[in-house]
Amino acid sequence: MTGVSISLDHHDPESHNAFRGYPDSFEWVKKAVANAIEAKLVVTLSVCTVRSFCTDENLMQYANLAKKLGASFIQLIEPRAVGHYAGKDVTLYPEHEKVLEDFYLKMNNKEQFMDMPIVHYVGYKQRRTGCAGSGFRYLFVDTDGFMNSCPFCRSSTTHVLDGSIEESINRMKNIGCAKFSNILETTSFSH
């Protein structure tokens, strides 16, 4: 293992704790980051960027906290109607996507931010090239052993212990991503 991804839902301890439902959750994240760094693991802090969080101020405070904690990466995840958000309209509006895209580009390309954690934002690339997962370049196996197109779409196909892995991957490729078109379906490659 070379690194870990740790969910930190807000730069504000009370907001993070309220979302997680545990009064000490923020402190647990800080300890987890410190333990991972002590074990010489690369740390990514993941945040689900709900509409209310999508401001440059929140994102910069989050980035500053990530730097202070020693994280190497920040992963911006767009909300989906699963888990805490099941049955809710959590889709980001274009203005939220723009805030995230501007932040992603600024943090990774402007010289004054080169000492900050690298920002990873899958949505930026997916809007331009389609889903990179769905069994084409990667897949996600959840904690219950189900194969998914990616950790963001959560479109499980089969359990890793059931049937053929190859058949499951082919099924995943045919289904594609629930939100983003599959660029490999529409692009022909010549050698």
PDB file of C-alpha atoms in Angstrom:
ATOM      1  CA  MET A   1       0.000   0.000   0.000  1.00  0.00           C
ATOM      2  CA  THR A   2       1.358   3.403  -0.950  1.00  0.00           C
ATOM      3  CA  GLY A   3      -1.455   5.724   0.042  1.00  0.00           C
ATOM      4  CA  VAL A   4      -4.851   6.204   1.605  1.00  0.00           C
ATOM      5  CA  SER A   5      -7.918   8.284   0.858  1.00  0.00           C
ATOM      6  CA  ILE A   6      -9.650   9.711   3.914  1.00  0.00           C
ATOM      7  CA  SER A   7     -13.046  11.409   3.814  1.00  0.00           C
ATOM      8  CA  LEU A   8     -13.111  14.853   5.348  1.00  0.00           C
ATOM      9  CA  ASP A   9     -16.506  16.373   4.631  1.00  0.00           C
ATOM     10  CA  HIS A  10     -15.789  19.962   5.644  1.00  0.00           C
ATOM     11  CA  HIS A  11     -13.004  22.216   6.874  1.00  0.00           C
ATOM     12  CA  ASP A  12     -15.258  23.175   9.790  1.00  0.00           C
ATOM     13  CA  PRO A  13     -15.117  20.515  12.554  1.00  0.00           C
ATOM     14  CA  GLU A  14     -18.771  20.969  13.576  1.00  0.00           C
ATOM     15  CA  SER A  15     -20.031  20.632   9.990  1.00  0.00           C
ATOM     16  CA  HIS A  16     -17.947  17.493   9.415  1.00  0.00           C
ATOM     17  CA  ASN A  17     -19.045  15.954  12.718  1.00  0.00           C
ATOM     18  CA  ALA A  18     -22.718  16.718  12.047  1.00  0.00           C
ATOM     19  CA  PHE A  19     -22.558  15.033   8.635  1.00  0.00           C
ATOM     20  CA  ARG A  20     -20.795  11.973  10.052  1.00  0.00           C
ATOM     21  CA  GLY A  21     -23.043  11.821  13.132  1.00  0.00           C
ATOM     22  CA  TYR A  22     -20.137  11.529  15.581  1.00  0.00           C
ATOM     23  CA  PRO A  23     -18.902  14.382  17.773  1.00  0.00           C
ATOM     24  CA  ASP A  24     -15.254  13.250  17.516  1.00  0.00           C
ATOM     25  CA  SER A  25     -15.156  12.393  13.809  1.00  0.00           C
ATOM     26  CA  PHE A  26     -13.076  15.443  12.820  1.00  0.00           C
ATOM     27  CA  GLU A  27     -10.427  14.520  15.398  1.00  0.00           C
ATOM     28  CA  TRP A  28     -10.436  10.925  14.135  1.00  0.00           C
ATOM     29  CA  VAL A  29      -9.690  12.201  10.632  1.00  0.00           C
ATOM     30  CA  LYS A  30      -6.786  14.291  11.929  1.00  0.00           C
ATOM     31  CA  LYS A  31      -5.387  11.250  13.776  1.00  0.00           C
ATOM     32  CA  ALA A  32      -5.860   9.035  10.713  1.00  0.00           C
ATOM     33  CA  VAL A  33      -3.958  11.517   8.543  1.00  0.00           C
ATOM     34  CA  ALA A  34      -1.147  11.783  11.112  1.00  0.00           C
ATOM     35  CA  ASN A  35      -0.923   7.980  11.415  1.00  0.00           C
ATOM     36  CA  ALA A  36      -0.839   7.540   7.642  1.00  0.00           C
ATOM     37  CA  ILE A  37       1.916  10.132   7.251  1.00  0.00           C
ATOM     38  CA  GLU A  38       3.884   8.516  10.079  1.00  0.00           C
ATOM     39  CA  ALA A  39       3.571   5.214   8.177  1.00  0.00           C
ATOM     40  CA  LYS A  40       4.968   7.014   5.093  1.00  0.00           C
ATOM     41  CA  LEU A  41       1.703   6.735   3.153  1.00  0.00           C
ATOM     42  CA  VAL A  42       0.508   9.374   0.708  1.00  0.00           C
ATOM     43  CA  VAL A  43      -2.721  10.965   1.965  1.00  0.00           C
ATOM     44  CA  THR A  44      -5.655  12.111  -0.134  1.00  0.00           C
ATOM     45  CA  LEU A  45      -8.469  14.009   1.565  1.00  0.00           C
ATOM     46  CA  SER A  46     -11.797  13.457  -0.196  1.00  0.00           C
ATOM     47  CA  VAL A  47     -14.679  15.882   0.032  1.00  0.00           C
ATOM     48  CA  CYS A  48     -18.166  15.548  -1.410  1.00  0.00           C
ATOM     49  CA  THR A  49     -18.784  18.981  -2.863  1.00  0.00           C
ATOM     50  CA  VAL A  50     -22.446  19.622  -2.118  1.00  0.00           C
ATOM     51  CA  ARG A  51     -23.973  22.851  -3.435  1.00  0.00           C
ATOM     52  CA  SER A  52     -23.586  24.728  -0.148  1.00  0.00           C
ATOM     53  CA  PHE A  53     -19.868  23.858  -0.075  1.00  0.00           C
ATOM     54  CA  CYS A  54     -19.162  25.013  -3.644  1.00  0.00           C
ATOM     55  CA  THR A  55     -17.627  28.409  -2.940  1.00  0.00           C
ATOM     56  CA  ASP A  56     -14.067  29.473  -3.542  1.00  0.00           C
ATOM     57  CA  GLU A  57     -13.824  30.471   0.123  1.00  0.00           C
ATOM     58  CA  ASN A  58     -14.817  26.995   1.366  1.00  0.00           C
ATOM     59  CA  LEU A  59     -12.539  25.277  -1.127  1.00  0.00           C
ATOM     60  CA  MET A  60      -9.547  27.462  -0.170  1.00  0.00           C
ATOM     61  CA  GLN A  61     -10.148  26.873   3.549  1.00  0.00           C
ATOM     62  CA  TYR A  62     -10.322  23.150   2.840  1.00  0.00           C
ATOM     63  CA  ALA A  63      -7.084  23.304   0.826  1.00  0.00           C
ATOM     64  CA  ASN A  64      -5.311  25.229   3.581  1.00  0.00           C
ATOM     65  CA  LEU A  65      -6.438  22.662   6.153  1.00  0.00           C
ATOM     66  CA  ALA A  66      -5.309  19.802   3.888  1.00  0.00           C
ATOM     67  CA  LYS A  67      -1.874  21.426   3.587  1.00  0.00           C
ATOM     68  CA  LYS A  68      -1.673  21.988   7.352  1.00  0.00           C
ATOM     69  CA  LEU A  69      -2.529  18.326   7.993  1.00  0.00           C
ATOM     70  CA  GLY A  70       0.088  17.179   5.472  1.00  0.00           C
ATOM     71  CA  ALA A  71      -2.167  15.746   2.761  1.00  0.00           C
ATOM     72  CA  SER A  72      -0.637  15.437  -0.706  1.00  0.00           C
ATOM     73  CA  PHE A  73      -3.910  15.382  -2.634  1.00  0.00           C
ATOM     74  CA  ILE A  74      -7.471  16.684  -2.412  1.00  0.00           C
ATOM     75  CA  GLN A  75     -10.184  14.792  -4.257  1.00  0.00           C
ATOM     76  CA  LEU A  76     -13.337  16.711  -5.170  1.00  0.00           C
ATOM     77  CA  ILE A  77     -16.300  14.363  -5.502  1.00  0.00           C
ATOM     78  CA  GLU A  78     -19.647  15.443  -6.921  1.00  0.00           C
ATOM     79  CA  PRO A  79     -22.615  14.309  -4.825  1.00  0.00           C
ATOM     80  CA  ARG A  80     -24.849  11.483  -5.983  1.00  0.00           C
ATOM     81  CA  ALA A  81     -28.274  10.526  -4.612  1.00  0.00           C
ATOM     82  CA  VAL A  82     -26.914   7.645  -2.496  1.00  0.00           C
ATOM     83  CA  GLY A  83     -26.147   7.184   1.209  1.00  0.00           C
ATOM     84  CA  HIS A  84     -26.977  10.359   3.163  1.00  0.00           C
ATOM     85  CA  TYR A  85     -28.342  11.875  -0.041  1.00  0.00           C
ATOM     86  CA  ALA A  86     -30.562   8.984  -1.148  1.00  0.00           C
ATOM     87  CA  GLY A  87     -33.774  10.295  -2.688  1.00  0.00           C
ATOM     88  CA  LYS A  88     -32.562  13.909  -2.652  1.00  0.00           C
ATOM     89  CA  ASP A  89     -31.826  16.274  -5.511  1.00  0.00           C
ATOM     90  CA  VAL A  90     -28.105  16.863  -5.029  1.00  0.00           C
ATOM     91  CA  THR A  91     -27.011  17.356  -8.627  1.00  0.00           C
ATOM     92  CA  LEU A  92     -24.719  20.343  -8.969  1.00  0.00           C
ATOM     93  CA  TYR A  93     -25.828  23.275 -11.105  1.00  0.00           C
ATOM     94  CA  PRO A  94     -23.559  24.681 -13.818  1.00  0.00           C
ATOM     95  CA  GLU A  95     -22.489  27.536 -11.532  1.00  0.00           C
ATOM     96  CA  HIS A  96     -21.262  25.008  -8.933  1.00  0.00           C
ATOM     97  CA  GLU A  97     -19.419  23.021 -11.595  1.00  0.00           C
ATOM     98  CA  LYS A  98     -17.730  26.250 -12.724  1.00  0.00           C
ATOM     99  CA  VAL A  99     -16.554  27.028  -9.175  1.00  0.00           C
ATOM    100  CA  LEU A 100     -15.080  23.530  -8.890  1.00  0.00           C
ATOM    101  CA  GLU A 101     -13.455  23.683 -12.327  1.00  0.00           C
ATOM    102  CA  ASP A 102     -11.953  27.125 -11.669  1.00  0.00           C
ATOM    103  CA  PHE A 103     -10.602  25.945  -8.321  1.00  0.00           C
ATOM    104  CA  TYR A 104      -9.169  22.765  -9.866  1.00  0.00           C
ATOM    105  CA  LEU A 105      -7.400  24.708 -12.621  1.00  0.00           C
ATOM    106  CA  LYS A 106      -6.169  27.450 -10.295  1.00  0.00           C
ATOM    107  CA  MET A 107      -4.750  25.089  -7.670  1.00  0.00           C
ATOM    108  CA  ASN A 108      -2.960  22.869 -10.183  1.00  0.00           C
ATOM    109  CA  ASN A 109      -1.685  25.524 -12.587  1.00  0.00           C
ATOM    110  CA  LYS A 110      -0.984  28.783 -10.758  1.00  0.00           C
ATOM    111  CA  GLU A 111       2.528  29.179  -9.400  1.00  0.00           C
ATOM    112  CA  GLN A 112       1.382  30.621  -6.064  1.00  0.00           C
ATOM    113  CA  PHE A 113      -0.377  27.327  -5.243  1.00  0.00           C
ATOM    114  CA  MET A 114       2.437  24.917  -6.127  1.00  0.00           C
ATOM    115  CA  ASP A 115       3.110  24.238  -2.430  1.00  0.00           C
ATOM    116  CA  MET A 116      -0.519  23.174  -1.886  1.00  0.00           C
ATOM    117  CA  PRO A 117      -1.959  19.656  -2.250  1.00  0.00           C
ATOM    118  CA  ILE A 118      -2.691  18.565  -5.821  1.00  0.00           C
ATOM    119  CA  VAL A 119      -6.412  18.754  -6.590  1.00  0.00           C
ATOM    120  CA  HIS A 120      -8.031  15.786  -8.319  1.00  0.00           C
ATOM    121  CA  TYR A 121     -11.443  16.466  -9.852  1.00  0.00           C
ATOM    122  CA  VAL A 122     -12.828  13.623 -11.945  1.00  0.00           C
ATOM    123  CA  GLY A 123     -15.864  15.646 -13.089  1.00  0.00           C
ATOM    124  CA  TYR A 124     -13.643  18.089 -14.981  1.00  0.00           C
ATOM    125  CA  LYS A 125     -12.228  15.390 -17.221  1.00  0.00           C
ATOM    126  CA  GLN A 126     -15.441  13.386 -17.470  1.00  0.00           C
ATOM    127  CA  ARG A 127     -17.322  16.381 -18.894  1.00  0.00           C
ATOM    128  CA  ARG A 128     -14.711  16.622 -21.647  1.00  0.00           C
ATOM    129  CA  THR A 129     -13.800  13.015 -22.382  1.00  0.00           C
ATOM    130  CA  GLY A 130     -16.529  10.860 -20.865  1.00  0.00           C
ATOM    131  CA  CYS A 131     -16.237   8.243 -18.162  1.00  0.00           C
ATOM    132  CA  ALA A 132     -12.772   6.785 -17.797  1.00  0.00           C
ATOM    133  CA  GLY A 133     -13.973   3.927 -15.621  1.00  0.00           C
ATOM    134  CA  SER A 134     -16.688   1.407 -16.486  1.00  0.00           C
ATOM    135  CA  GLY A 135     -14.174  -1.390 -16.846  1.00  0.00           C
ATOM    136  CA  PHE A 136     -12.201   0.405 -19.558  1.00  0.00           C
ATOM    137  CA  ARG A 137      -9.431   1.852 -17.429  1.00  0.00           C
ATOM    138  CA  TYR A 138     -10.527   0.895 -13.948  1.00  0.00           C
ATOM    139  CA  LEU A 139     -13.390  -0.403 -11.868  1.00  0.00           C
ATOM    140  CA  PHE A 140     -14.293  -0.074  -8.222  1.00  0.00           C
ATOM    141  CA  VAL A 141     -14.939  -2.946  -5.837  1.00  0.00           C
ATOM    142  CA  ASP A 142     -16.989  -1.766  -2.862  1.00  0.00           C
ATOM    143  CA  THR A 143     -16.624  -3.019   0.710  1.00  0.00           C
ATOM    144  CA  ASP A 144     -19.316  -5.648   0.080  1.00  0.00           C
ATOM    145  CA  GLY A 145     -17.391  -7.106  -2.885  1.00  0.00           C
ATOM    146  CA  PHE A 146     -19.602  -5.729  -5.671  1.00  0.00           C
ATOM    147  CA  MET A 147     -17.981  -4.460  -8.865  1.00  0.00           C
ATOM    148  CA  ASN A 148     -18.961  -0.901  -9.843  1.00  0.00           C
ATOM    149  CA  SER A 149     -18.149   1.253 -12.864  1.00  0.00           C
ATOM    150  CA  CYS A 150     -16.398   3.669 -10.532  1.00  0.00           C
ATOM    151  CA  PRO A 151     -16.604   4.920  -6.940  1.00  0.00           C
ATOM    152  CA  PHE A 152     -18.658   7.892  -8.110  1.00  0.00           C
ATOM    153  CA  CYS A 153     -21.364   6.219 -10.216  1.00  0.00           C
ATOM    154  CA  ARG A 154     -21.957   3.187  -8.042  1.00  0.00           C
ATOM    155  CA  SER A 155     -23.586   1.091 -10.737  1.00  0.00           C
ATOM    156  CA  SER A 156     -22.814  -2.369  -9.392  1.00  0.00           C
ATOM    157  CA  THR A 157     -22.887  -5.296 -11.755  1.00  0.00           C
ATOM    158  CA  THR A 158     -21.908  -8.494  -9.992  1.00  0.00           C
ATOM    159  CA  HIS A 159     -20.107  -9.710  -6.937  1.00  0.00           C
ATOM    160  CA  VAL A 160     -16.417 -10.480  -7.453  1.00  0.00           C
ATOM    161  CA  LEU A 161     -16.979 -14.063  -6.341  1.00  0.00           C
ATOM    162  CA  ASP A 162     -19.913 -14.704  -8.710  1.00  0.00           C
ATOM    163  CA  GLY A 163     -19.359 -15.695 -12.316  1.00  0.00           C
ATOM    164  CA  SER A 164     -16.618 -14.629 -14.620  1.00  0.00           C
ATOM    165  CA  ILE A 165     -14.666 -11.421 -13.989  1.00  0.00           C
ATOM    166  CA  GLU A 166     -14.292 -10.960 -17.761  1.00  0.00           C
ATOM    167  CA  GLU A 167     -18.071 -11.208 -18.312  1.00  0.00           C
ATOM    168  CA  SER A 168     -18.666  -8.682 -15.521  1.00  0.00           C
ATOM    169  CA  ILE A 169     -16.165  -6.242 -17.015  1.00  0.00           C
ATOM    170  CA  ASN A 170     -17.701  -6.615 -20.487  1.00  0.00           C
ATOM    171  CA  ARG A 171     -21.173  -5.985 -19.010  1.00  0.00           C
ATOM    172  CA  MET A 172     -19.791  -2.881 -17.274  1.00  0.00           C
ATOM    173  CA  LYS A 173     -18.306  -1.637 -20.561  1.00  0.00           C
ATOM    174  CA  ASN A 174     -21.665  -2.090 -22.303  1.00  0.00           C
ATOM    175  CA  ILE A 175     -23.633  -0.298 -19.571  1.00  0.00           C
ATOM    176  CA  GLY A 176     -21.126   2.547 -19.159  1.00  0.00           C
ATOM    177  CA  CYS A 177     -21.444   5.379 -16.730  1.00  0.00           C
ATOM    178  CA  ALA A 178     -24.801   6.552 -15.450  1.00  0.00           C
ATOM    179  CA  LYS A 179     -23.899  10.256 -15.674  1.00  0.00           C
ATOM    180  CA  PHE A 180     -21.168  10.646 -18.293  1.00  0.00           C
ATOM    181  CA  SER A 181     -21.098   9.148 -21.770  1.00  0.00           C
ATOM    182  CA  ASN A 182     -18.383   6.663 -22.486  1.00  0.00           C
ATOM    183  CA  ILE A 183     -15.855   8.284 -24.805  1.00  0.00           C
ATOM    184  CA  LEU A 184     -14.482   4.929 -25.891  1.00  0.00           C
ATOM    185  CA  GLU A 185     -17.866   3.988 -27.353  1.00  0.00           C
ATOM    186  CA  THR A 186     -17.761   6.964 -29.724  1.00  0.00           C
ATOM    187  CA  THR A 187     -14.065   7.118 -30.500  1.00  0.00           C
ATOM    188  CA  SER A 188     -12.211   4.815 -32.844  1.00  0.00           C
ATOM    189  CA  PHE A 189      -8.529   4.320 -32.304  1.00  0.00           C
ATOM    190  CA  SER A 190      -6.097   3.355 -35.039  1.00  0.00           C
ATOM    191  CA  HIS A 191      -2.679   1.852 -34.413  1.00  0.00           C
TER     192      HIS A 191
END
